[in-house]
XYZ file of C-alpha atoms in Angstrom:
740
model
C -21.474 19.894 97.647
C -23.197 23.046 98.722
C -24.005 25.675 96.156
C -22.625 28.418 98.427
C -19.434 30.186 97.399
C -16.339 28.783 99.035
C -15.385 32.139 100.515
C -18.318 32.041 102.944
C -16.780 29.016 104.645
C -13.149 30.156 104.433
C -11.214 29.358 107.607
C -7.474 29.924 107.298
C -5.249 27.733 109.440
C -4.336 29.098 112.819
C -1.054 30.999 112.433
C 0.184 29.490 115.680
C -0.270 25.993 114.269
C 0.855 26.735 110.740
C 4.597 26.584 111.341
C 4.737 23.155 113.049
C 2.293 21.623 110.576
C 4.219 23.012 107.602
C 7.495 21.741 109.069
C 6.009 18.287 109.558
C 4.661 18.281 106.003
C 7.994 19.149 104.419
C 9.819 16.598 106.561
C 7.280 13.986 105.510
C 7.694 15.022 101.864
C 11.480 14.758 102.114
C 11.195 11.276 103.634
C 8.725 10.239 100.953
C 10.997 11.496 98.157
C 13.911 9.521 99.599
C 11.781 6.374 99.732
C 10.486 7.122 96.237
C 14.014 7.295 94.823
C 15.087 4.188 96.737
C 12.330 2.019 95.260
C 13.292 -0.421 92.520
C 11.486 -0.418 89.195
C 11.074 -3.817 87.475
C 12.851 -4.042 84.161
C 15.373 -1.256 84.764
C 19.032 -2.185 84.432
C 19.907 0.502 86.982
C 17.284 -1.007 89.331
C 16.067 2.033 91.308
C 14.602 5.428 90.452
C 17.454 7.115 92.295
C 20.098 5.337 90.244
C 18.233 6.168 87.041
C 18.041 9.819 88.060
C 21.755 9.814 88.919
C 22.758 8.262 85.590
C 20.593 10.616 83.532
C 21.887 13.699 85.376
C 25.469 12.453 85.169
C 25.192 11.548 81.485
C 22.562 13.856 79.954
C 24.064 13.296 76.511
C 22.682 9.741 76.550
C 19.088 10.980 76.600
C 19.893 13.810 74.198
C 21.532 11.316 71.870
C 18.344 9.283 71.729
C 16.324 12.424 71.044
C 18.281 13.123 67.858
C 19.308 9.586 66.887
C 22.547 8.195 65.490
C 23.683 9.883 63.324
C 22.036 13.011 64.765
C 19.156 14.591 62.872
C 16.484 17.205 63.436
C 13.337 16.229 61.547
C 10.000 17.728 62.502
C 8.470 18.770 59.196
C 7.504 15.182 58.384
C 5.173 15.309 61.403
C 2.929 17.995 59.951
C 0.376 15.584 58.365
C 0.091 13.782 61.713
C -0.264 16.903 63.841
C -2.575 18.843 61.532
C -4.931 15.897 61.035
C -5.017 15.207 64.776
C -5.778 18.862 65.483
C -8.504 18.834 62.817
C -10.133 15.862 64.569
C -9.946 17.677 67.905
C -11.441 20.883 66.500
C -14.243 18.921 64.844
C -14.929 17.217 68.158
C -15.048 20.568 69.920
C -17.524 21.967 67.371
C -19.722 18.869 67.574
C -19.602 18.977 71.357
C -20.760 22.596 71.434
C -23.881 21.669 69.497
C -24.556 18.683 71.732
C -24.176 20.809 74.871
C -26.769 23.192 73.477
C -29.045 20.241 72.731
C -29.095 19.280 76.430
C -29.649 22.837 77.611
C -26.049 23.781 78.374
C -25.468 26.137 75.485
C -23.833 29.548 75.480
C -23.384 31.252 78.811
C -25.829 34.036 77.973
C -28.524 31.550 76.954
C -28.485 29.536 80.171
C -27.454 32.082 82.804
C -31.055 32.933 83.675
C -31.864 29.270 84.336
C -29.034 28.629 86.790
C -29.504 29.254 90.501
C -27.891 32.517 91.555
C -25.637 30.708 94.037
C -24.127 28.441 91.339
C -22.324 30.253 88.486
C -23.057 28.761 85.043
C -20.400 26.997 83.010
C -17.395 29.191 82.331
C -15.395 29.188 79.115
C -12.780 26.614 80.165
C -15.510 24.307 81.417
C -17.410 24.676 78.192
C -14.306 23.915 76.132
C -13.339 20.735 77.960
C -16.895 19.412 78.131
C -17.440 20.200 74.449
C -14.242 18.354 73.530
C -15.138 15.352 75.669
C -18.683 15.043 74.367
C -17.715 15.752 70.763
C -14.778 13.329 70.654
C -16.922 10.518 72.013
C -19.564 11.370 69.414
C -16.948 11.208 66.636
C -15.738 7.845 67.949
C -19.283 6.467 67.854
C -19.775 7.867 64.344
C -16.617 6.099 63.136
C -17.901 2.883 64.713
C -21.260 3.230 62.958
C -19.600 3.983 59.615
C -17.251 1.024 60.037
C -20.077 -1.370 60.849
C -21.908 -0.149 57.740
C -18.805 -0.718 55.600
C -18.540 2.992 54.816
C -14.905 3.662 55.688
C -14.512 6.344 53.047
C -12.834 9.662 53.782
C -15.742 11.663 52.331
C -18.088 10.060 54.840
C -16.099 11.966 57.456
C -14.882 15.054 55.598
C -18.289 16.214 54.340
C -20.037 16.126 57.765
C -17.010 17.862 59.332
C -17.137 20.608 56.693
C -20.892 21.030 57.199
C -20.355 21.226 60.949
C -17.683 23.896 60.549
C -19.918 25.916 58.213
C -22.856 25.652 60.614
C -20.692 26.779 63.521
C -19.420 29.806 61.589
C -22.941 30.735 60.477
C -24.379 30.507 63.963
C -21.327 32.173 65.586
C -22.638 32.525 69.162
C -21.535 35.505 71.248
C -18.103 35.278 72.793
C -18.204 33.321 76.026
C -17.372 35.198 79.142
C -14.471 33.730 81.059
C -16.252 34.142 84.383
C -15.128 32.525 87.579
C -16.901 29.304 86.796
C -17.022 28.271 90.406
C -15.938 29.134 93.866
C -15.234 32.746 94.712
C -11.698 32.123 95.916
C -9.982 34.182 98.539
C -7.657 36.717 96.935
C -4.743 35.347 98.887
C -4.794 32.255 96.653
C -4.020 34.402 93.609
C -0.249 34.028 94.116
C -0.495 30.534 92.581
C -2.161 31.832 89.446
C -2.462 30.700 85.875
C 0.908 32.234 85.030
C 2.480 29.168 86.669
C 0.988 26.956 83.965
C 4.145 27.524 81.936
C 5.730 24.872 84.155
C 3.639 22.277 82.344
C 4.825 23.296 78.853
C 7.882 20.950 78.723
C 5.689 17.987 79.635
C 3.088 18.840 76.994
C 5.867 19.107 74.408
C 7.366 15.757 75.442
C 3.947 14.075 75.345
C 3.073 15.350 71.863
C 6.532 14.698 70.418
C 6.468 11.163 71.795
C 2.918 10.520 70.611
C 3.838 11.264 67.001
C 6.348 8.398 67.057
C 5.517 4.780 66.133
C 4.569 2.384 68.957
C 6.753 0.179 71.140
C 4.275 -1.109 73.739
C 3.167 -4.760 73.488
C -0.573 -4.114 73.889
C -0.491 -1.260 71.400
C 1.170 -3.378 68.731
C -1.041 -6.359 69.537
C -4.453 -4.685 69.395
C -4.714 -0.953 70.186
C -3.315 -0.195 66.723
C -3.422 -3.640 65.127
C -7.220 -3.885 65.326
C -7.826 -0.521 63.580
C -5.204 -1.536 61.013
C -7.163 -4.688 60.200
C -10.477 -2.810 60.080
C -8.940 -0.338 57.637
C -7.436 -3.042 55.442
C -10.711 -4.978 55.217
C -12.794 -1.823 54.721
C -15.184 -2.378 57.607
C -15.424 -3.197 61.296
C -16.050 -6.900 61.714
C -15.565 -9.634 64.238
C -11.893 -10.593 64.634
C -11.828 -14.309 65.505
C -8.047 -14.323 66.023
C -7.784 -11.237 68.287
C -10.167 -11.256 71.240
C -9.056 -7.778 72.313
C -10.123 -6.343 68.961
C -13.737 -7.204 69.814
C -13.892 -5.175 73.027
C -14.930 -1.509 73.204
C -12.334 0.424 71.198
C -13.592 3.980 71.557
C -10.127 5.541 71.654
C -8.844 3.303 68.885
C -11.485 4.693 66.532
C -9.347 7.828 66.188
C -6.575 5.702 64.690
C -9.058 4.141 62.285
C -10.337 7.604 61.392
C -6.789 8.818 60.769
C -6.085 5.815 58.542
C -9.165 6.524 56.452
C -8.480 10.253 56.159
C -4.888 9.861 54.915
C -5.436 6.450 53.251
C -2.416 5.013 55.056
C -2.627 2.606 58.006
C 0.821 3.454 59.350
C 0.517 7.240 59.237
C -3.097 7.005 60.429
C -1.956 5.046 63.465
C 0.324 7.925 64.442
C -2.575 10.347 64.013
C -4.672 8.245 66.381
C -1.829 8.087 68.905
C -1.541 11.860 68.775
C -5.275 12.385 69.332
C -5.087 10.066 72.353
C -2.101 12.047 73.658
C -4.129 15.278 73.500
C -6.404 13.841 76.195
C -3.624 14.590 78.713
C -3.626 18.402 78.229
C -7.432 18.300 77.976
C -7.509 16.580 81.365
C -5.209 19.280 82.716
C -7.628 21.967 81.466
C -10.477 20.104 83.145
C -8.490 20.045 86.404
C -7.818 23.763 86.057
C -11.539 24.423 85.713
C -12.549 21.930 88.416
C -10.122 23.429 90.906
C -11.545 26.872 90.250
C -15.138 25.717 90.689
C -14.847 23.367 93.641
C -11.872 24.879 95.487
C -9.664 27.758 94.309
C -7.811 28.887 91.168
C -4.507 27.957 92.814
C -5.707 24.416 93.454
C -6.645 24.054 89.796
C -3.283 25.362 88.586
C -1.281 22.997 90.782
C -3.531 20.046 89.894
C -3.149 20.702 86.153
C 0.629 21.106 86.258
C 1.119 18.184 88.600
C -1.041 15.859 86.526
C 0.882 16.535 83.330
C 4.166 15.951 85.150
C 3.272 12.465 86.421
C 5.528 10.083 84.448
C 2.686 7.547 84.200
C 0.672 10.125 82.243
C 3.488 10.566 79.745
C 4.000 6.806 79.480
C 0.392 5.986 78.600
C -0.077 9.111 76.471
C 2.993 8.642 74.282
C 2.644 4.870 73.984
C -0.829 4.838 72.458
C -2.373 3.231 75.544
C -5.892 4.373 76.373
C -5.707 4.964 80.134
C -5.233 8.700 79.526
C -8.492 8.919 77.576
C -10.284 6.908 80.257
C -8.867 9.246 82.913
C -10.268 12.237 81.027
C -13.762 10.786 80.829
C -13.634 9.634 84.445
C -12.862 13.199 85.538
C -15.507 14.760 83.274
C -18.160 12.303 84.487
C -17.419 13.065 88.124
C -17.217 16.788 87.355
C -20.640 16.847 85.658
C -22.191 14.752 88.440
C -20.949 17.214 91.056
C -22.316 20.101 88.988
C -25.690 18.351 88.982
C -25.397 17.919 92.753
C -24.723 21.626 93.279
C -27.493 22.813 90.996
C -29.924 20.362 92.555
C -29.087 21.535 96.074
C -29.541 25.145 95.008
C -32.879 24.350 93.386
C -34.118 22.658 96.535
C -33.848 26.042 98.243
C -36.255 27.564 95.705
C -40.024 27.420 95.522
C -41.743 24.836 93.330
C -42.674 27.546 90.822
C -39.069 28.696 90.566
C -37.823 25.141 90.119
C -39.854 24.474 87.004
C -37.760 26.784 84.871
C -34.537 25.192 86.034
C -35.247 21.527 85.418
C -33.502 21.674 82.072
C -30.257 22.682 83.766
C -30.268 19.718 86.144
C -31.286 17.388 83.348
C -28.495 18.726 81.152
C -25.849 18.254 83.845
C -27.059 14.722 84.455
C -27.116 13.894 80.741
C -23.597 15.281 80.488
C -22.419 13.047 83.340
C -24.046 9.988 81.783
C -22.688 10.575 78.275
C -19.152 11.149 79.581
C -19.459 7.992 81.684
C -20.438 6.249 78.456
C -17.302 7.674 76.864
C -15.276 6.059 79.639
C -16.983 2.688 79.105
C -16.332 3.002 75.360
C -12.633 3.062 76.170
C -12.461 0.006 78.426
C -14.735 -2.452 80.230
C -13.348 -1.665 83.743
C -14.908 1.795 83.414
C -18.255 0.149 84.166
C -16.991 -0.454 87.713
C -14.758 2.615 87.961
C -17.196 5.197 86.568
C -20.678 4.087 85.526
C -21.674 2.188 88.685
C -20.486 4.671 91.363
C -22.029 7.651 89.571
C -25.304 5.756 89.173
C -25.219 5.095 92.921
C -24.552 8.798 93.544
C -27.507 9.819 91.382
C -29.879 7.419 93.099
C -28.654 8.301 96.591
C -28.923 12.058 96.078
C -32.291 11.797 94.347
C -33.685 9.800 97.261
C -33.033 12.764 99.598
C -35.304 15.218 97.790
C -38.002 14.995 100.410
C -41.663 13.920 100.388
C -42.865 16.728 98.112
C -40.769 15.469 95.192
C -40.499 11.794 96.002
C -42.387 10.897 92.857
C -39.654 12.389 90.692
C -36.830 10.280 92.090
C -36.820 8.015 89.028
C -36.340 10.873 86.544
C -32.627 11.485 87.259
C -31.867 7.762 87.137
C -33.604 7.457 83.766
C -31.813 10.489 82.309
C -28.434 9.245 83.521
C -29.047 5.722 82.225
C -30.212 6.876 78.780
C -27.255 9.225 78.416
C -24.892 6.466 79.554
C -26.303 4.117 76.934
C -26.053 6.822 74.271
C -22.366 7.186 75.119
C -21.425 3.517 74.821
C -24.438 1.389 73.878
C -23.446 0.947 70.235
C -20.407 -1.089 71.323
C -22.635 -3.546 73.193
C -25.099 -3.721 70.294
C -22.213 -4.405 67.911
C -20.913 -7.273 70.040
C -24.380 -8.736 70.482
C -24.963 -8.715 66.716
C -21.523 -10.095 65.787
C -20.874 -12.561 68.615
C -24.167 -13.157 70.450
C -22.614 -11.705 73.608
C -23.038 -7.948 74.325
C -20.049 -7.918 76.701
C -17.844 -10.264 74.673
C -15.681 -12.010 75.827
C -16.968 -11.518 79.394
C -19.851 -13.493 80.964
C -19.283 -16.500 78.725
C -21.335 -18.713 81.072
C -24.342 -16.444 80.525
C -24.087 -15.429 76.876
C -21.492 -17.664 75.269
C -19.829 -16.008 72.292
C -18.218 -16.709 68.925
C -14.980 -18.756 69.078
C -15.173 -19.010 72.880
C -14.751 -22.444 74.436
C -14.892 -23.541 78.088
C -11.115 -24.081 78.050
C -10.322 -20.665 76.604
C -12.803 -19.000 78.943
C -11.276 -20.748 81.964
C -7.805 -19.486 81.024
C -9.200 -15.999 80.409
C -10.879 -15.872 83.821
C -7.799 -17.230 85.568
C -5.599 -14.614 83.902
C -7.900 -11.650 84.541
C -8.955 -12.172 88.151
C -7.160 -11.343 91.404
C -5.351 -14.378 92.762
C -4.512 -13.531 96.356
C -6.557 -11.983 99.133
C -5.654 -11.277 102.719
C -3.745 -8.731 104.728
C -0.323 -9.292 103.179
C -1.426 -8.875 99.513
C -3.523 -5.862 100.540
C -0.548 -4.171 102.206
C 1.610 -4.891 99.169
C -0.986 -3.318 96.866
C -1.297 -0.246 99.095
C 2.485 0.163 98.995
C 2.384 -0.130 95.198
C -0.258 2.580 94.888
C 1.392 4.846 97.459
C 5.025 4.724 96.413
C 6.092 1.619 94.508
C 4.029 2.072 91.342
C 6.559 2.380 88.555
C 6.132 5.974 87.413
C 4.495 8.086 90.091
C 5.363 11.718 90.763
C 7.656 12.311 93.764
C 5.362 14.991 95.233
C 1.873 13.809 94.243
C 1.126 11.608 97.251
C 2.376 14.021 99.970
C 0.329 16.918 98.568
C -2.732 14.712 98.140
C -2.432 13.556 101.760
C -2.243 17.181 102.887
C -5.380 17.933 100.878
C -7.402 15.994 103.441
C -6.511 18.600 106.090
C -7.560 21.754 104.226
C -10.544 22.796 106.332
C -12.105 25.272 103.914
C -12.369 22.616 101.180
C -12.997 19.659 103.452
C -16.082 18.253 101.711
C -14.629 18.321 98.179
C -11.428 16.780 99.534
C -13.245 14.007 101.391
C -15.401 13.250 98.361
C -12.344 13.043 96.084
C -10.518 10.847 98.579
C -13.546 8.592 98.904
C -13.844 8.205 95.140
C -10.126 7.487 94.831
C -10.422 4.858 97.555
C -13.405 3.294 95.794
C -11.522 2.940 92.498
C -8.475 1.454 94.205
C -10.686 -0.995 96.126
C -12.443 -2.001 92.903
C -9.110 -2.411 91.145
C -7.901 -4.654 93.970
C -11.068 -6.731 94.341
C -12.143 -7.262 90.740
C -9.177 -6.903 88.354
C -5.892 -8.725 87.882
C -4.161 -5.767 89.569
C -1.958 -4.651 86.722
C -0.277 -1.465 87.898
C -1.425 0.529 84.880
C -5.110 -0.299 85.413
C -5.604 2.149 88.307
C -3.907 5.032 86.476
C -7.246 6.513 85.219
C -8.016 7.787 88.735
C -4.850 9.930 88.810
C -6.771 13.149 87.926
C -8.770 12.740 91.142
C -5.552 12.365 93.127
C -4.035 15.371 91.317
C -7.044 17.546 92.204
C -6.749 16.454 95.821
C -3.055 17.387 95.677
C -4.000 20.784 94.258
C -6.223 21.352 97.267
C -3.313 20.375 99.505
C -1.115 22.972 97.810
C -3.421 25.800 98.990
C -3.558 24.551 102.598
C -2.229 27.923 103.705
C -2.474 31.377 102.129
C 0.747 32.741 103.592
C 3.438 33.956 101.229
C 6.054 31.690 102.824
C 3.850 28.632 102.310
C 3.158 29.450 98.668
C 6.827 29.930 97.915
C 7.818 26.733 99.686
C 5.060 24.798 97.926
C 6.047 26.092 94.494
C 9.693 25.268 95.223
C 8.708 21.736 96.218
C 6.588 21.425 93.107
C 9.475 22.647 90.940
C 11.816 20.007 92.392
C 9.226 17.310 91.784
C 8.715 18.512 88.213
C 12.451 18.437 87.586
C 12.756 14.838 88.742
C 9.714 13.815 86.745
C 10.975 15.507 83.570
C 14.199 13.512 83.707
C 12.148 10.316 83.864
C 9.621 11.413 81.242
C 12.318 12.073 78.635
C 14.470 9.035 79.453
C 14.663 6.154 76.981
C 14.234 3.719 79.875
C 10.711 5.063 80.335
C 9.435 5.966 76.859
C 10.484 5.800 73.225
C 12.095 9.218 72.890
C 13.460 9.638 69.351
C 11.725 13.011 69.289
C 13.643 14.578 66.399
C 14.440 11.518 64.296
C 12.634 11.287 60.966
C 9.549 9.083 60.785
C 11.152 7.103 57.961
C 13.999 6.101 60.281
C 11.776 5.367 63.254
C 9.532 3.176 61.119
C 12.405 0.701 60.689
C 14.397 1.555 63.800
C 16.210 -1.657 64.899
C 15.774 -0.543 68.491
C 11.995 -0.549 68.034
C 11.131 -3.087 65.335
C 11.860 -6.801 65.631
C 14.634 -7.651 63.171
C 12.645 -10.576 61.798
C 9.671 -8.320 61.113
C 11.899 -6.151 58.939
C 13.251 -9.236 57.151
C 9.733 -10.511 56.471
C 8.615 -7.124 55.162
C 11.266 -7.328 52.460
C 11.175 -11.095 51.799
C 7.549 -12.219 51.546
C 6.505 -12.370 47.869
C 3.472 -10.429 46.678
C 0.236 -12.283 47.285
C 1.742 -14.451 50.044
C 1.292 -14.411 53.796
C 3.224 -15.074 56.999
C 2.126 -17.476 59.728
C 3.229 -16.072 63.102
C 3.563 -18.626 65.892
C 3.857 -17.281 69.430
C 4.153 -13.628 68.410
C 0.955 -11.552 68.447
C 2.375 -8.002 68.398
C 2.366 -7.903 64.614
C 1.577 -4.241 63.907
C 4.969 -3.603 62.293
C 4.653 -6.574 59.924
C 3.633 -4.838 56.706
C 2.841 -7.978 54.697
C -0.336 -10.033 55.285
C 0.019 -12.078 58.463
C -1.934 -14.878 60.127
C -1.672 -14.794 63.922
C -3.704 -15.210 67.085
C -3.582 -14.111 70.689
C -3.222 -16.795 73.336
C -6.904 -16.334 74.230
C -8.039 -17.301 70.736
C -8.042 -20.523 68.757
C -4.511 -21.347 67.630
C -3.844 -20.561 63.972
C -0.928 -22.990 63.743
C -3.086 -25.719 65.302
C -5.815 -25.211 62.701
C -3.223 -25.823 59.984
C -0.930 -28.443 61.478
C -2.401 -30.296 64.449
C -3.143 -34.010 63.887
C -2.318 -33.779 60.179
C 0.326 -35.615 58.171
C 3.007 -33.630 56.408
C 1.393 -33.745 52.970
C -1.880 -32.289 54.315
C 0.026 -29.582 56.165
C 1.840 -28.676 52.931
C -1.475 -28.584 51.075
C -3.046 -26.291 53.668
C -0.051 -23.959 53.619
C -0.382 -23.738 49.821
C -4.123 -23.158 50.039
C -3.631 -20.213 52.383
C -0.635 -18.828 50.415
C 1.626 -18.983 53.466
C 5.195 -18.512 52.247
C 6.968 -18.167 55.620
C 6.417 -19.384 59.169
C 7.804 -17.127 61.897
C 8.305 -18.853 65.269
C 9.082 -16.855 68.413
C 10.404 -19.430 70.904
C 11.008 -16.761 73.508
C 7.332 -15.827 73.626
C 6.292 -19.486 73.537
C 8.490 -20.253 76.535
C 7.138 -17.223 78.398
C 3.514 -18.215 77.884
C 4.257 -21.755 78.989
C 5.817 -20.719 82.277
C 3.827 -21.676 85.415
C 1.268 -19.033 86.244
C 1.314 -17.473 82.778
C -1.473 -17.420 80.197
C -0.728 -20.687 78.402
C -2.555 -21.127 75.101
C 0.360 -22.552 73.072
C -0.461 -26.038 71.708
C 1.714 -28.805 73.121
C 2.800 -30.054 69.690
C 4.555 -26.740 68.928
C 8.155 -27.779 69.545
C 11.430 -27.474 67.673
C 11.255 -31.180 66.953
C 7.928 -30.736 65.179
C 9.323 -28.060 62.846
C 12.509 -30.028 62.262
C 10.344 -32.960 61.166
C 8.586 -30.703 58.622
C 11.998 -29.626 57.372
C 13.053 -33.238 56.924
C 9.843 -33.984 54.993
C 10.483 -31.025 52.684
C 7.427 -29.060 53.763
C 9.583 -26.298 55.223
C 13.052 -25.200 54.234
C 15.893 -24.937 56.750
C 15.215 -22.019 59.098
C 16.742 -18.638 58.655
C 18.604 -17.422 61.712
C 19.854 -14.081 62.987
C 22.745 -14.225 65.416
C 21.347 -11.427 67.600
C 17.900 -13.097 67.736
C 18.748 -16.691 68.652
C 15.285 -17.572 69.993
C 13.389 -16.683 66.825
C 13.336 -18.445 63.467
C 11.768 -18.094 60.037
C 10.939 -21.223 58.054
C 10.333 -20.692 54.316
C 7.532 -22.866 52.908
C 9.240 -24.708 50.069
C 6.485 -25.139 47.474
C 4.820 -21.780 48.092
C 8.084 -19.835 47.915
C 9.152 -21.698 44.784
C 5.795 -21.006 43.140
C 5.948 -17.351 44.127
C 9.454 -16.999 42.712
C 8.371 -18.684 39.488
C 5.320 -16.448 39.225
C 7.482 -13.397 39.817
C 9.933 -14.461 37.109
C 7.147 -15.086 34.594
C 5.586 -11.748 35.435
C 8.908 -9.974 34.916
C 9.342 -11.620 31.552
């Protein structure tokens, strides 16, 4: 990554070769789009993307009907507490991030311009905004974690520091930042694809934010992404969750939901606030791509990368669902971005004399600290970020530092130390928390080394078997490559062709090769070390989008730009149909929150029955079902990788002892999801359901008058609710006496 402006190495394609190459590219793109539409998507009734596209274009009123609900409504005003609180969190993060950037020597443009090498422009306004937001939001997440561990989940613990921060920012009021170029001095012929084309991303931003303000439908989100913050809020502190192993992992993104719950004193509305904050990471990533394209390639590359990224259906899926891959993608991009800035500044400094270098050390240190802290933000979101982000950037720092030459060989360790300390600052509190609460800093990983609360050899063996790759060899590798290239459920129809072309743009060859290499590394790590869930490699999509942006400016001819924008527009149109389809996301955009909260198409019918049937002071025992977020009454449950709650009450006990234990724990109803139990017991699945859990076992408890005859719903034949006879009778009696 040379510090020289890109224009000095500009080599436009040979006009004689441009026509054939462009023709080949568009033929390849057309073939790819046909294959893309032909591919089947698991779980779709219409089977293939092409059939889904055909049905949605043929019957647009179906999607529109879901947008407004039945009967139709147009309710947006009830979203204002969600949106305004989410925006307030974002603004607070931005203000905090500005102060932290100044603390590491990357303050206002005027303050640091003299310290930057003349060949590397200092951070421009867009760069400063996205880095401030990234650093500040991670800092807020860590602050919420610290407050939760201290049992200080009180709104004033958050409101007062935010107000002081706002007052300090107004008082200091630094000079207005200059927009600047912030990077490569692009050839003027790239200006045709300018920032005015960003309007093409507006529909996707609207769909993402409207979807994010809706309640969740995804299994993982209802099992732990929102359920864990809900439990922390209800108990008033962040503690170890013995029944939900996922709630004890790094939950950096989930802290925004907990913060929202505390601020509005409502776990349900706070969950929507957290979902909305997570959704904002998508447009923030687009802004980062816009700035990165300008610095490392051209303004046109940044524009295309930003628009294309927001249009990828996968981005909308994870952003609207409350999944955290979008936040991880943001921090992955920022970490790589800051590391490349450090690389450029370092190379420029190596061209200076030793005396000149001394005044610029703070700039390199600041860039490196920024890379480390953002990498820590990625690790705070999810353990795989250690392999995807922290390790490769550490290797980059060490490798580049080792090439400084004999005169500075003694300073090789300084960059590694700065990066490591900043990395730990960005995520270390999560590991300290786990070490203190479970005895294992990376709980539930590395059980053989550290052990951990509630872990057993049997549970650990099932965990490892479920979360490791199971097949190696040429055939599984080819299948995975096909998945990443075209078969992955919700790719963009034009992302891969443009990214492939990016490798052949001669004037940006080194950035393109570096991006391609990093993308390949993440995919290889995903294939070698994870259980290869499709969604797990999604965080590297910003890298692929930036490579596609470079491909879009392969030529500077007017004909090429027009053809590229036309291709992009077609791809965006196809993607928008998918993004707003109910087969892809929950899309009741304009239905009131009160209706969506109890929407039969979203909430399990038995959950709604339990919410209205469980007496005050009583609890539900959920057997087989762990996605309990929508159960509003107290519930006892466990994931399949935790000790079984029903086993602790019922296993190897006679009926009278079971009845006594149910009374002791105030369990008034037992909800049994036979569908989930059967799924977990299928060969190759997670297991974890005790063998004694059968219909015969519950029928025996009914016969012995521990449980009443099960309630049944015709439309939910594989789920049952068993009232607990003595507890329900006592609750009814208590309620009658209270009424009298």
